[in-house]
Coordinates of C-alpha atoms in Angstrom, one line a residue:
X191 CA -4.5 0.6 117.7
X192 CA -5.0 2.3 121.5
X193 CA -7.2 -0.6 123.8
X194 CA -11.0 0.9 123.7
X195 CA -11.4 2.2 127.4
X196 CA -12.8 0.2 130.5
X197 CA -16.1 0.8 131.7
X198 CA -14.6 0.6 135.5
X199 CA -13.7 3.9 134.9
X200 CA -17.0 5.1 134.2
X201 CA -19.1 3.3 136.6
X202 CA -20.4 7.0 138.1
X203 CA -21.0 8.0 135.2
X204 CA -24.7 8.7 132.8
X205 CA -24.9 8.7 129.4
X206 CA -24.7 12.5 128.7
X207 CA -26.7 12.4 124.9
X208 CA -29.4 11.0 123.6
X209 CA -27.5 8.1 121.5
X210 CA -29.7 5.0 121.2
X211 CA -29.5 1.2 121.6
X212 CA -27.6 -0.3 118.7
X213 CA -29.9 -3.3 118.8
X214 CA -33.2 -1.8 119.6
X215 CA -32.7 1.8 119.3
X216 CA -34.4 3.0 122.5
X217 CA -33.1 6.4 124.3
X218 CA -30.6 5.5 126.7
X219 CA -29.7 9.6 127.4
X220 CA -29.8 9.5 131.3
X221 CA -28.8 6.1 131.9
X222 CA -26.4 4.6 133.5
X223 CA -23.3 4.1 131.5
X224 CA -22.6 0.3 133.0
X225 CA -25.9 -0.1 132.7
X226 CA -28.6 -2.3 130.6
X227 CA -30.5 -1.1 127.9
X228 CA -34.3 -1.6 129.8
X229 CA -35.6 -2.3 126.7
X230 CA -33.8 -5.3 125.0
X231 CA -30.9 -6.1 128.0
X232 CA -27.8 -4.8 125.9
X233 CA -24.5 -4.0 127.1
X234 CA -25.2 0.3 127.1
X235 CA -21.1 0.2 127.6
X236 CA -21.0 -1.1 123.8
X237 CA -23.1 1.4 122.3
X238 CA -21.4 3.9 123.6
X239 CA -18.1 2.6 121.9
X240 CA -20.1 2.7 118.7
X241 CA -21.4 5.4 119.1
X242 CA -17.5 7.5 120.2
X243 CA -15.1 5.7 117.8
X244 CA -12.3 4.8 120.3
X245 CA -9.9 4.1 117.9
X246 CA -10.3 7.2 115.3
X247 CA -10.9 9.4 118.6
X248 CA -6.8 8.1 120.0
X249 CA -5.8 9.8 116.6
X250 CA -4.1 12.9 116.2
X251 CA -6.9 15.8 114.9
X252 CA -6.0 16.7 111.0
X253 CA -5.9 20.3 110.8
X254 CA -8.7 21.0 108.7
X255 CA -10.6 17.7 108.3
X256 CA -13.4 18.8 106.2
X257 CA -10.7 19.3 103.2
X258 CA -8.4 16.8 103.7
X259 CA -12.4 14.5 103.1
X260 CA -13.5 16.6 100.6
X261 CA -9.3 16.2 99.1
X262 CA -9.0 13.2 99.0
X263 CA -12.8 12.5 97.5
X264 CA -11.3 14.3 94.6
X265 CA -8.4 12.8 93.9
X266 CA -9.8 9.2 93.5
X267 CA -12.5 10.8 91.4
X268 CA -9.4 12.2 89.2
X269 CA -8.0 9.7 88.9
X270 CA -11.0 6.8 87.7
X271 CA -11.9 9.6 85.3
X272 CA -8.3 10.3 84.3
X273 CA -8.2 6.0 83.4
X274 CA -11.8 6.0 82.2
X275 CA -10.2 8.5 78.7
X276 CA -6.8 6.6 78.5
X277 CA -8.8 2.9 77.8
X278 CA -11.7 4.4 76.3
X279 CA -10.3 4.1 72.7
X280 CA -8.1 0.8 73.2
X281 CA -10.9 -0.7 74.9
X282 CA -13.1 -0.9 72.2
X283 CA -10.6 -1.4 69.8
X284 CA -10.1 -4.4 71.6
X285 CA -13.9 -4.8 71.4
X286 CA -14.7 -4.4 67.4
X287 CA -12.9 -7.0 67.2
X288 CA -15.5 -9.1 68.4
X289 CA -17.2 -8.4 65.4
X290 CA -15.4 -7.8 62.0
X291 CA -18.8 -7.8 60.5
X292 CA -18.8 -3.6 61.9
X293 CA -15.7 -2.8 61.6
X294 CA -15.1 0.0 64.1
X295 CA -17.8 0.2 64.9
X296 CA -17.4 1.6 68.9
X297 CA -13.5 2.9 68.0
X298 CA -15.0 5.8 65.2
X299 CA -16.9 7.4 68.0
X300 CA -14.3 7.8 70.9
X301 CA -11.1 9.8 68.8
X302 CA -8.3 9.2 70.0
X303 CA -7.9 13.1 70.9
X304 CA -9.9 11.6 74.3
X305 CA -6.8 11.4 76.0
X306 CA -6.0 14.9 76.3
X307 CA -9.3 15.0 78.9
X308 CA -7.4 12.4 81.1
X309 CA -4.3 15.0 81.1
X310 CA -6.7 17.6 82.4
X311 CA -8.4 15.5 85.5
X312 CA -4.0 14.7 86.4
X313 CA -3.5 18.7 86.7
X314 CA -7.1 18.4 87.7
X315 CA -6.1 16.2 90.6
X316 CA -3.5 19.0 92.0
X317 CA -6.3 20.7 93.8
X318 CA -5.9 17.6 95.9
X319 CA -1.9 17.6 96.7
X320 CA -2.4 21.0 98.3
X321 CA -5.3 20.2 100.1
X322 CA -3.6 17.0 101.5
X323 CA 0.3 18.3 102.4
X324 CA 0.9 18.9 105.1
X325 CA 1.1 23.0 106.3
X326 CA 4.5 24.6 106.2
X327 CA 6.7 23.7 108.8
X328 CA 4.8 20.9 109.8
X329 CA 6.6 17.3 109.4
X330 CA 8.2 18.7 106.1
X331 CA 10.1 15.1 105.6
X332 CA 7.6 13.3 107.4
X333 CA 5.7 10.1 106.0
X334 CA 2.3 12.1 104.5
X335 CA 3.8 14.2 103.0
X336 CA 6.4 12.1 100.8
X337 CA 3.2 9.9 99.5
X338 CA 1.7 13.0 99.1
X339 CA 4.9 14.4 96.6
X340 CA 4.2 10.9 95.3
X341 CA 1.2 11.6 94.2
X342 CA 1.9 14.8 92.7
X343 CA 5.3 13.8 90.8
X344 CA 2.7 11.2 89.4
X345 CA 0.0 13.6 88.4
X346 CA 2.9 15.5 86.9
X347 CA 4.0 12.5 84.8
X348 CA 0.6 11.2 84.0
X349 CA -0.5 14.9 82.1
X350 CA 3.1 15.2 80.4
X351 CA 2.3 11.0 79.1
X352 CA -1.5 11.2 78.2
X353 CA -0.7 14.9 76.6
X354 CA 2.4 12.8 74.4
X355 CA -0.3 10.5 73.4
X356 CA -2.8 12.5 72.4
X357 CA -0.5 14.8 70.4
X358 CA 1.1 11.2 68.6
X359 CA -2.4 11.0 66.6
X360 CA -1.0 12.7 64.3
X361 CA 1.8 10.4 63.8
X362 CA 2.1 8.2 60.6
X363 CA 2.1 4.4 61.7
X364 CA 5.8 3.6 61.4
X365 CA 7.7 1.2 63.4
X366 CA 9.5 3.5 65.4
X367 CA 5.7 5.2 66.7
X368 CA 4.9 2.4 67.6
X369 CA 7.6 2.2 69.8
X370 CA 7.3 6.0 70.9
X371 CA 3.5 5.3 71.7
X372 CA 4.9 2.1 73.2
X373 CA 7.3 4.4 76.0
X374 CA 4.6 6.4 76.8
X375 CA 2.1 3.6 77.6
X376 CA 5.4 2.7 79.9
X377 CA 5.2 6.2 81.7
X378 CA 1.7 6.0 82.2
X379 CA 2.0 2.6 84.4
X380 CA 5.0 4.5 86.1
X381 CA 2.6 7.1 87.2
X382 CA -0.3 5.6 88.1
X383 CA 2.3 3.2 90.1
X384 CA 3.4 7.0 92.1
X385 CA -0.1 7.4 92.4
X386 CA -0.9 4.7 94.2
X387 CA 2.3 4.5 96.1
X388 CA 1.3 7.8 97.7
X389 CA -2.3 6.7 98.5
X390 CA -1.0 3.7 100.1
X391 CA 0.8 5.9 102.5
X392 CA -2.3 8.1 102.8
X393 CA -5.1 6.2 102.9
X394 CA -3.5 4.0 106.0
X395 CA -2.8 7.8 107.4
X396 CA -6.3 9.4 107.2
X397 CA -8.3 5.8 106.7
X398 CA -7.9 4.5 110.1
X399 CA -10.4 7.5 111.1
X400 CA -13.6 6.1 109.2
X401 CA -14.3 3.0 111.1
X402 CA -16.7 2.0 107.9
X403 CA -13.0 1.0 106.0
X404 CA -11.6 -0.2 108.7
X405 CA -13.9 -2.6 109.8
X406 CA -15.1 -3.8 105.8
X407 CA -13.2 -6.7 104.4
X408 CA -15.3 -7.4 101.5
X409 CA -15.3 -3.1 100.2
X410 CA -12.3 -1.7 101.0
X411 CA -9.6 -2.0 98.1
X412 CA -6.4 -2.6 98.9
X413 CA -3.4 -0.3 97.0
X414 CA -0.6 -2.4 96.3
X415 CA -3.3 -4.8 94.3
X416 CA -3.5 -2.3 91.5
X417 CA -0.5 -1.4 91.3
X418 CA 0.3 -5.0 90.1
X419 CA -2.8 -4.5 87.3
X420 CA -0.8 -1.7 86.1
X421 CA 2.3 -3.9 86.3
X422 CA 0.1 -5.9 83.7
X423 CA -1.4 -4.1 81.9
X424 CA 2.8 -2.5 80.8
X425 CA 3.9 -5.8 80.8
X426 CA 1.0 -6.7 78.4
X427 CA 0.8 -3.9 76.2
X428 CA 5.1 -4.5 76.1
X429 CA 4.1 -8.1 74.6
X430 CA 1.8 -6.9 72.4
X431 CA 4.4 -4.4 70.9
X432 CA 7.2 -6.5 70.9
X433 CA 5.9 -10.5 70.5
X434 CA 6.3 -11.9 66.8
X435 CA 3.9 -14.9 67.1
X436 CA 0.1 -13.8 66.8
X437 CA -1.0 -16.1 69.9
X438 CA 1.1 -14.2 72.5
X439 CA -0.1 -11.2 70.6
X440 CA -3.6 -12.3 71.4
X441 CA -2.8 -13.7 74.6
X442 CA -1.1 -10.4 76.0
X443 CA -4.2 -7.9 74.4
X444 CA -6.6 -10.0 76.5
X445 CA -4.1 -9.6 79.9
X446 CA -4.0 -6.4 79.1
X447 CA -8.0 -5.5 79.1
X448 CA -8.9 -7.9 82.0
X449 CA -6.2 -5.9 83.9
X450 CA -7.6 -3.0 82.6
X451 CA -11.2 -3.7 83.7
X452 CA -9.7 -5.1 86.8
X453 CA -8.0 -1.6 87.6
X454 CA -11.5 0.9 86.4
X455 CA -13.1 -1.9 89.1
X456 CA -10.2 -1.6 91.9
X457 CA -10.9 2.5 91.2
X458 CA -15.1 2.4 91.6
X459 CA -14.1 0.7 95.0
X460 CA -11.6 3.5 96.0
X461 CA -13.9 5.9 94.9
X462 CA -16.2 3.8 97.3
X463 CA -13.6 3.6 100.1
X464 CA -12.9 7.6 100.0
X465 CA -16.3 8.6 100.2
X466 CA -16.5 7.5 103.2
X467 CA -13.4 8.3 104.6
X468 CA -14.7 11.9 103.8
X469 CA -17.5 11.4 105.4
X470 CA -15.9 10.4 108.7
X471 CA -14.0 12.7 108.3
X472 CA -17.0 15.6 107.7
X473 CA -19.2 14.1 111.0
X474 CA -16.8 12.9 113.6
X475 CA -18.2 10.5 116.1
X476 CA -18.7 12.3 119.4
X477 CA -16.0 12.4 121.7
X478 CA -16.3 9.8 124.7
X479 CA -16.4 13.2 127.7
X480 CA -19.4 14.8 125.1
X481 CA -21.3 11.3 125.5
X482 CA -21.0 10.3 128.9
X483 CA -21.7 13.0 132.4
X484 CA -19.5 11.8 135.8
X485 CA -22.9 12.1 138.6
X486 CA -20.8 13.6 141.7
X487 CA -21.3 11.4 145.4
X488 CA -24.1 13.1 147.2
X489 CA -22.0 13.8 150.6
X490 CA -23.4 11.7 153.6
X491 CA -25.9 14.3 154.9
X492 CA -26.6 16.1 152.0
X493 CA -29.2 18.3 152.1
X494 CA -29.9 18.0 156.1
X495 CA -29.0 21.5 158.2
X496 CA -25.6 22.1 159.4
X497 CA -24.0 21.4 162.5
X498 CA -23.5 25.0 164.4

């Protein structure tokens, strides 16, 4: 990360734009860049740095920042929606277990075919892949292109697996059907892991352009944690399907639901992070050259008559 510009380089500069003091809101336009706010005494240069965001300004310019920001938010919305549709029926069936008197009260309102919607959202996410992919001839083997391919492959596997789960609704229950359903669950987990692996790299490359995303500690969601959560869901489903001991099965079911809840909450935070990044890309901070204007030094005899 580049060091912020030092104020000594701009000792002769004044504020050229109507920016406001970070502390009191005073309009600093026309004041020296290395002075202090006349209202509250806050260092003007700190307000300048806050306005221009040198870290974001030093990064390579994106070919279409608005399209990239829209693609990031759309991708996260598609993944969040697709995840909710995959988990909706298992969550409803799990909740029904706590009230045996109203058997299937919730799951009856969540048809098994709802998982087809998850497949459609995975396909809809490809619009983001097209927007995020580097242009032809630029970084064909670079890290961003590789991460975008991970996301694309994950969405393909997700769409196929969700469709397969929807088609298995009419299959009669049997040991073979349970194993096939488990295989679909593993495939969905692998798809989610691929998508999150790609997102990890994409967010590292693009997220630095958002000061809010870059500096947040409590609101920024770690993507690697999401992969671990997906692994917990898949492991819980494997134990639930293959274990014989009732206590072990119950613990596995609870673990699966807890991990599922964590996954949804994490995706909510990632969607919020994508909204931050989109806002920063659509409304980037002004450059230092636009904020400051260097006042030329007056010659020693400026304004006097020229000697003949």
